Amino acid sequence: MHWRTAVGTLIVLMIAACGGPDNSTHGEPAPTLASRPPQPLRLLVIGGTSGIGLETARLALKRGHEVAAMARRPERMTLSHPNLILFKGDVTDPIAVDEAVKDRDAVIFTIGMGPTQEPVTAFSTGTKNVLDSMHRFNVGQLVMVTGIGAGDSRGHGTLVYDWFVRPILMDTVYEDKNRSEALLRESTVDWVIVRPGFLNDDAATGNYRVIRDLEGVTAGDISRADVAHFMLAAVEDEEYWGETVLLTD
């Protein structure tokens, strides 16, 4: 097992052992998805073969949308559906991004990265490429996942995360996520920035909190499937454009 994987596993266990915070008085309840979407959309999910991206693609297909999933290794996709299109490409490659973005109605950006102490530029380079393509092909909506520790959410994790994980193992990752958020806020597209709490693979519950004001908040757990639920709600309902939200149980 690689040392970063071992450290990551230990951290998850330590965080879990601390118990979760009570956020029931913060923010607002999860949005409710209509029984059917207002209209089928042509969605691009970047990072759509794993994690939040995979769960988003799964839910979007179930709801009748057309999904284009872009990934460096599309052969890892575990979904099969008539409305699913796979694109092989890296978000840092502007030509590959152009090919995936054109003819889409909205983009959902879900790429992630494990612990590293090396310089990171993939998030900001990818964001710039996506925004450039969106402007070129007149695509107006982007929902992006960053994470707890980006921007003003720094310091709103657990003690282990805030004092060890974020500054020692993930500092360069979050520096670049901050650059991505800044690029998005400066753009002319309709955007939502989504910062999930500590992710797990539990089933979707639809029972989580959407928090815009972080005062007094400590992030808890949330399933990738529940994050996907919010991503689809953000695109379908258009309620959260221009907002940065923390999602947590």
One Martini backbone bead per residue (centre of mass of N, CA, C, O) as a GRO file, in nm:
protein
  249
    1MET     BB    1   0.095   0.037   0.024
    2HIS     BB    2   0.074   0.351  -0.008
    3TRP     BB    3   0.140   0.601   0.206
    4ARG     BB    4  -0.103   0.784   0.129
    5THR     BB    5  -0.318   0.567   0.165
    6ALA     BB    6  -0.257   0.501   0.459
    7VAL     BB    7  -0.301   0.785   0.569
    8GLY     BB    8  -0.590   0.825   0.467
    9THR     BB    9  -0.714   0.590   0.626
   10LEU     BB   10  -0.635   0.692   0.907
   11ILE     BB   11  -0.788   0.961   0.892
   12VAL     BB   12  -1.071   0.853   0.858
   13LEU     BB   13  -1.072   0.700   1.129
   14MET     BB   14  -1.020   0.947   1.309
   15ILE     BB   15  -1.266   1.112   1.226
   16ALA     BB   16  -1.480   0.899   1.299
   17ALA     BB   17  -1.400   0.879   1.607
   18CYS     BB   18  -1.502   1.183   1.675
   19GLY     BB   19  -1.743   1.238   1.538
   20GLY     BB   20  -2.027   1.425   1.466
   21PRO     BB   21  -2.173   1.703   1.396
   22ASP     BB   22  -2.432   1.948   1.460
   23ASN     BB   23  -2.621   2.091   1.168
   24SER     BB   24  -2.942   2.135   1.207
   25THR     BB   25  -2.919   2.473   1.252
   26HIS     BB   26  -2.790   2.488   0.971
   27GLY     BB   27  -2.910   2.624   0.718
   28GLU     BB   28  -3.058   2.397   0.483
   29PRO     BB   29  -3.228   2.190   0.330
   30ALA     BB   30  -3.251   1.986   0.098
   31PRO     BB   31  -3.335   1.964  -0.203
   32THR     BB   32  -3.605   1.903  -0.428
   33LEU     BB   33  -3.676   1.675  -0.657
   34ALA     BB   34  -3.842   1.634  -0.912
   35SER     BB   35  -3.992   1.375  -1.060
   36ARG     BB   36  -3.927   1.566  -1.302
   37PRO     BB   37  -3.765   1.732  -1.516
   38PRO     BB   38  -3.823   2.011  -1.690
   39GLN     BB   39  -3.572   1.917  -1.880
   40PRO     BB   40  -3.371   1.782  -2.086
   41LEU     BB   41  -3.017   1.743  -2.066
   42ARG     BB   42  -2.683   1.831  -2.175
   43LEU     BB   43  -2.430   1.672  -2.002
   44LEU     BB   44  -2.116   1.743  -1.844
   45VAL     BB   45  -1.890   1.508  -1.686
   46ILE     BB   46  -1.607   1.572  -1.506
   47GLY     BB   47  -1.523   1.279  -1.375
   48GLY     BB   48  -1.752   1.031  -1.454
   49THR     BB   49  -1.609   0.736  -1.335
   50SER     BB   50  -1.605   0.861  -1.033
   51GLY     BB   51  -1.754   0.920  -0.762
   52ILE     BB   52  -1.934   1.195  -0.797
   53GLY     BB   53  -1.949   1.169  -1.105
   54LEU     BB   54  -2.084   0.892  -1.115
   55GLU     BB   55  -2.335   0.967  -0.947
   56THR     BB   56  -2.428   1.190  -1.137
   57ALA     BB   57  -2.461   1.022  -1.391
   58ARG     BB   58  -2.664   0.820  -1.278
   59LEU     BB   59  -2.888   1.026  -1.202
   60ALA     BB   60  -2.919   1.168  -1.474
   61LEU     BB   61  -3.009   0.919  -1.634
   62LYS     BB   62  -3.255   0.852  -1.456
   63ARG     BB   63  -3.377   1.157  -1.533
   64GLY     BB   64  -3.322   1.186  -1.868
   65HIS     BB   65  -3.045   1.260  -1.935
   66GLU     BB   66  -2.766   1.362  -2.110
   67VAL     BB   67  -2.437   1.201  -2.092
   68ALA     BB   68  -2.109   1.334  -2.071
   69ALA     BB   69  -1.807   1.156  -2.008
   70MET     BB   70  -1.500   1.270  -1.872
   71ALA     BB   71  -1.182   1.088  -1.907
   72ARG     BB   72  -0.879   0.934  -1.901
   73ARG     BB   73  -1.048   0.646  -1.824
   74PRO     BB   74  -1.333   0.536  -1.966
   75GLU     BB   75  -1.308   0.216  -1.919
   76ARG     BB   76  -1.410   0.252  -1.605
   77MET     BB   77  -1.690   0.251  -1.671
   78THR     BB   78  -2.000   0.114  -1.510
   79LEU     BB   79  -2.183   0.235  -1.719
   80SER     BB   80  -2.493   0.174  -1.917
   81HIS     BB   81  -2.630   0.387  -2.185
   82PRO     BB   82  -2.792   0.546  -2.440
   83ASN     BB   83  -2.725   0.848  -2.289
   84LEU     BB   84  -2.415   0.767  -2.307
   85ILE     BB   85  -2.103   0.949  -2.325
   86LEU     BB   86  -1.758   0.903  -2.413
   87PHE     BB   87  -1.455   1.075  -2.304
   88LYS     BB   88  -1.123   1.109  -2.389
   89GLY     BB   89  -0.950   1.304  -2.135
   90ASP     BB   90  -0.788   1.598  -2.032
   91VAL     BB   91  -0.847   1.899  -1.870
   92THR     BB   92  -0.553   2.015  -1.971
   93ASP     BB   93  -0.682   1.971  -2.263
   94PRO     BB   94  -0.826   2.186  -2.483
   95ILE     BB   95  -0.918   1.994  -2.709
   96ALA     BB   96  -1.074   1.790  -2.535
   97VAL     BB   97  -1.265   1.996  -2.410
   98ASP     BB   98  -1.401   2.097  -2.661
   99GLU     BB   99  -1.528   1.824  -2.747
  100ALA     BB  100  -1.705   1.797  -2.480
  101VAL     BB  101  -1.859   2.084  -2.463
  102LYS     BB  102  -1.991   2.070  -2.710
  103ASP     BB  103  -2.344   2.061  -2.705
  104ARG     BB  104  -2.391   2.169  -2.421
  105ASP     BB  105  -2.573   2.296  -2.133
  106ALA     BB  106  -2.379   2.168  -1.904
  107VAL     BB  107  -2.132   2.169  -1.634
  108ILE     BB  108  -1.964   1.908  -1.440
  109PHE     BB  109  -1.708   1.945  -1.188
  110THR     BB  110  -1.520   1.645  -1.032
  111ILE     BB  111  -1.236   1.653  -0.978
  112GLY     BB  112  -0.958   1.481  -0.819
  113MET     BB  113  -0.720   1.444  -0.530
  114GLY     BB  114  -0.472   1.338  -0.359
  115PRO     BB  115  -0.221   1.338  -0.167
  116THR     BB  116   0.023   1.616  -0.176
  117GLN     BB  117   0.349   1.810  -0.214
  118GLU     BB  118   0.308   1.894  -0.488
  119PRO     BB  119   0.252   2.076  -0.738
  120VAL     BB  120  -0.067   2.230  -0.842
  121THR     BB  121  -0.276   2.277  -1.169
  122ALA     BB  122  -0.531   2.118  -1.271
  123PHE     BB  123  -0.771   2.289  -1.175
  124SER     BB  124  -0.705   2.566  -1.307
  125THR     BB  125  -0.652   2.470  -1.592
  126GLY     BB  126  -0.925   2.330  -1.629
  127THR     BB  127  -1.103   2.574  -1.577
  128LYS     BB  128  -1.000   2.748  -1.805
  129ASN     BB  129  -1.069   2.553  -2.035
  130VAL     BB  130  -1.371   2.536  -1.980
  131LEU     BB  131  -1.440   2.836  -2.001
  132ASP     BB  132  -1.338   2.876  -2.286
  133SER     BB  133  -1.532   2.668  -2.415
  134MET     BB  134  -1.797   2.788  -2.318
  135HIS     BB  135  -1.763   3.053  -2.474
  136ARG     BB  136  -1.726   2.928  -2.758
  137PHE     BB  137  -2.015   2.739  -2.719
  138ASN     BB  138  -2.239   2.865  -2.540
  139VAL     BB  139  -2.200   2.777  -2.230
  140GLY     BB  140  -2.366   2.879  -1.910
  141GLN     BB  141  -2.312   2.618  -1.704
  142LEU     BB  142  -2.148   2.569  -1.371
  143VAL     BB  143  -2.054   2.290  -1.163
  144MET     BB  144  -1.836   2.284  -0.871
  145VAL     BB  145  -1.600   2.085  -0.708
  146THR     BB  146  -1.413   2.099  -0.414
  147GLY     BB  147  -1.393   2.173  -0.067
  148ILE     BB  148  -1.297   2.130   0.240
  149GLY     BB  149  -1.069   2.420   0.260
  150ALA     BB  150  -1.186   2.621   0.079
  151GLY     BB  151  -1.140   2.916   0.145
  152ASP     BB  152  -1.370   2.992   0.403
  153SER     BB  153  -1.362   2.672   0.493
  154ARG     BB  154  -1.126   2.710   0.646
  155GLY     BB  155  -1.160   2.565   0.971
  156HIS     BB  156  -1.439   2.361   0.920
  157GLY     BB  157  -1.323   2.114   1.032
  158THR     BB  158  -1.153   1.906   1.185
  159LEU     BB  159  -0.880   1.891   1.371
  160VAL     BB  160  -0.728   1.691   1.197
  161TYR     BB  161  -0.775   1.837   0.931
  162ASP     BB  162  -0.685   2.138   1.001
  163TRP     BB  163  -0.386   2.043   1.135
  164PHE     BB  164  -0.300   1.811   0.908
  165VAL     BB  165  -0.420   1.752   0.631
  166ARG     BB  166  -0.443   2.029   0.490
  167PRO     BB  167  -0.143   2.152   0.550
  168ILE     BB  168   0.033   1.880   0.475
  169LEU     BB  169  -0.133   1.702   0.235
  170MET     BB  170  -0.330   1.957   0.084
  171ASP     BB  171  -0.219   2.242   0.014
  172THR     BB  172  -0.170   2.243  -0.300
  173VAL     BB  173  -0.454   2.161  -0.376
  174TYR     BB  174  -0.603   2.412  -0.240
  175GLU     BB  175  -0.460   2.633  -0.389
  176ASP     BB  176  -0.584   2.545  -0.666
  177LYS     BB  177  -0.882   2.555  -0.587
  178ASN     BB  178  -0.877   2.858  -0.533
  179ARG     BB  179  -0.814   2.938  -0.822
  180SER     BB  180  -1.069   2.816  -0.942
  181GLU     BB  181  -1.275   2.986  -0.790
  182ALA     BB  182  -1.177   3.258  -0.896
  183LEU     BB  183  -1.232   3.205  -1.195
  184LEU     BB  184  -1.536   3.162  -1.165
  185ARG     BB  185  -1.613   3.440  -1.037
  186GLU     BB  186  -1.487   3.601  -1.298
  187SER     BB  187  -1.696   3.499  -1.469
  188THR     BB  188  -1.998   3.477  -1.699
  189VAL     BB  189  -2.113   3.239  -1.577
  190ASP     BB  190  -2.312   3.012  -1.438
  191TRP     BB  191  -2.256   2.934  -1.085
  192VAL     BB  192  -2.141   2.658  -0.866
  193ILE     BB  193  -2.007   2.597  -0.541
  194VAL     BB  194  -1.895   2.280  -0.404
  195ARG     BB  195  -1.857   2.183  -0.049
  196PRO     BB  196  -1.783   1.907   0.084
  197GLY     BB  197  -1.745   1.705   0.309
  198PHE     BB  198  -1.703   1.392   0.427
  199LEU     BB  199  -1.666   1.123   0.230
  200ASN     BB  200  -1.895   0.865   0.118
  201ASP     BB  201  -2.068   0.541   0.011
  202ASP     BB  202  -2.339   0.595   0.072
  203ALA     BB  203  -2.650   0.629   0.041
  204ALA     BB  204  -2.894   0.813  -0.045
  205THR     BB  205  -3.111   1.056   0.149
  206GLY     BB  206  -3.176   1.380   0.133
  207ASN     BB  207  -3.027   1.434   0.434
  208TYR     BB  208  -2.909   1.754   0.425
  209ARG     BB  209  -2.697   2.039   0.430
  210VAL     BB  210  -2.719   2.386   0.320
  211ILE     BB  211  -2.432   2.604   0.344
  212ARG     BB  212  -2.347   2.959   0.347
  213ASP     BB  213  -2.303   3.006   0.655
  214LEU     BB  214  -2.008   2.925   0.859
  215GLU     BB  215  -2.093   3.001   1.127
  216GLY     BB  216  -2.037   2.739   1.355
  217VAL     BB  217  -1.914   2.532   1.149
  218THR     BB  218  -1.880   2.168   1.119
  219ALA     BB  219  -1.791   1.933   0.927
  220GLY     BB  220  -1.921   1.646   0.797
  221ASP     BB  221  -2.076   1.407   0.651
  222ILE     BB  222  -2.108   1.271   0.305
  223SER     BB  223  -2.239   1.152   0.029
  224ARG     BB  224  -2.190   1.123  -0.301
  225ALA     BB  225  -2.493   1.093  -0.370
  226ASP     BB  226  -2.579   1.363  -0.233
  227VAL     BB  227  -2.408   1.547  -0.405
  228ALA     BB  228  -2.544   1.469  -0.670
  229HIS     BB  229  -2.821   1.571  -0.593
  230PHE     BB  230  -2.736   1.868  -0.582
  231MET     BB  231  -2.622   1.905  -0.866
  232LEU     BB  232  -2.894   1.854  -1.008
  233ALA     BB  233  -3.054   2.075  -0.864
  234ALA     BB  234  -2.881   2.314  -0.959
  235VAL     BB  235  -2.943   2.272  -1.264
  236GLU     BB  236  -3.260   2.247  -1.268
  237ASP     BB  237  -3.344   2.503  -1.066
  238GLU     BB  238  -3.145   2.762  -1.039
  239GLU     BB  239  -3.101   2.864  -0.725
  240TYR     BB  240  -2.754   2.873  -0.689
  241TRP     BB  241  -2.654   3.094  -0.844
  242GLY     BB  242  -2.360   3.239  -0.711
  243GLU     BB  243  -2.294   3.002  -0.509
  244THR     BB  244  -2.148   2.892  -0.192
  245VAL     BB  245  -2.143   2.555  -0.065
  246LEU     BB  246  -2.207   2.349   0.211
  247LEU     BB  247  -2.199   1.995   0.255
  248THR     BB  248  -2.391   1.823   0.516
  249ASP     BB  249  -2.528   1.638   0.786
   0.00000   0.00000   0.00000
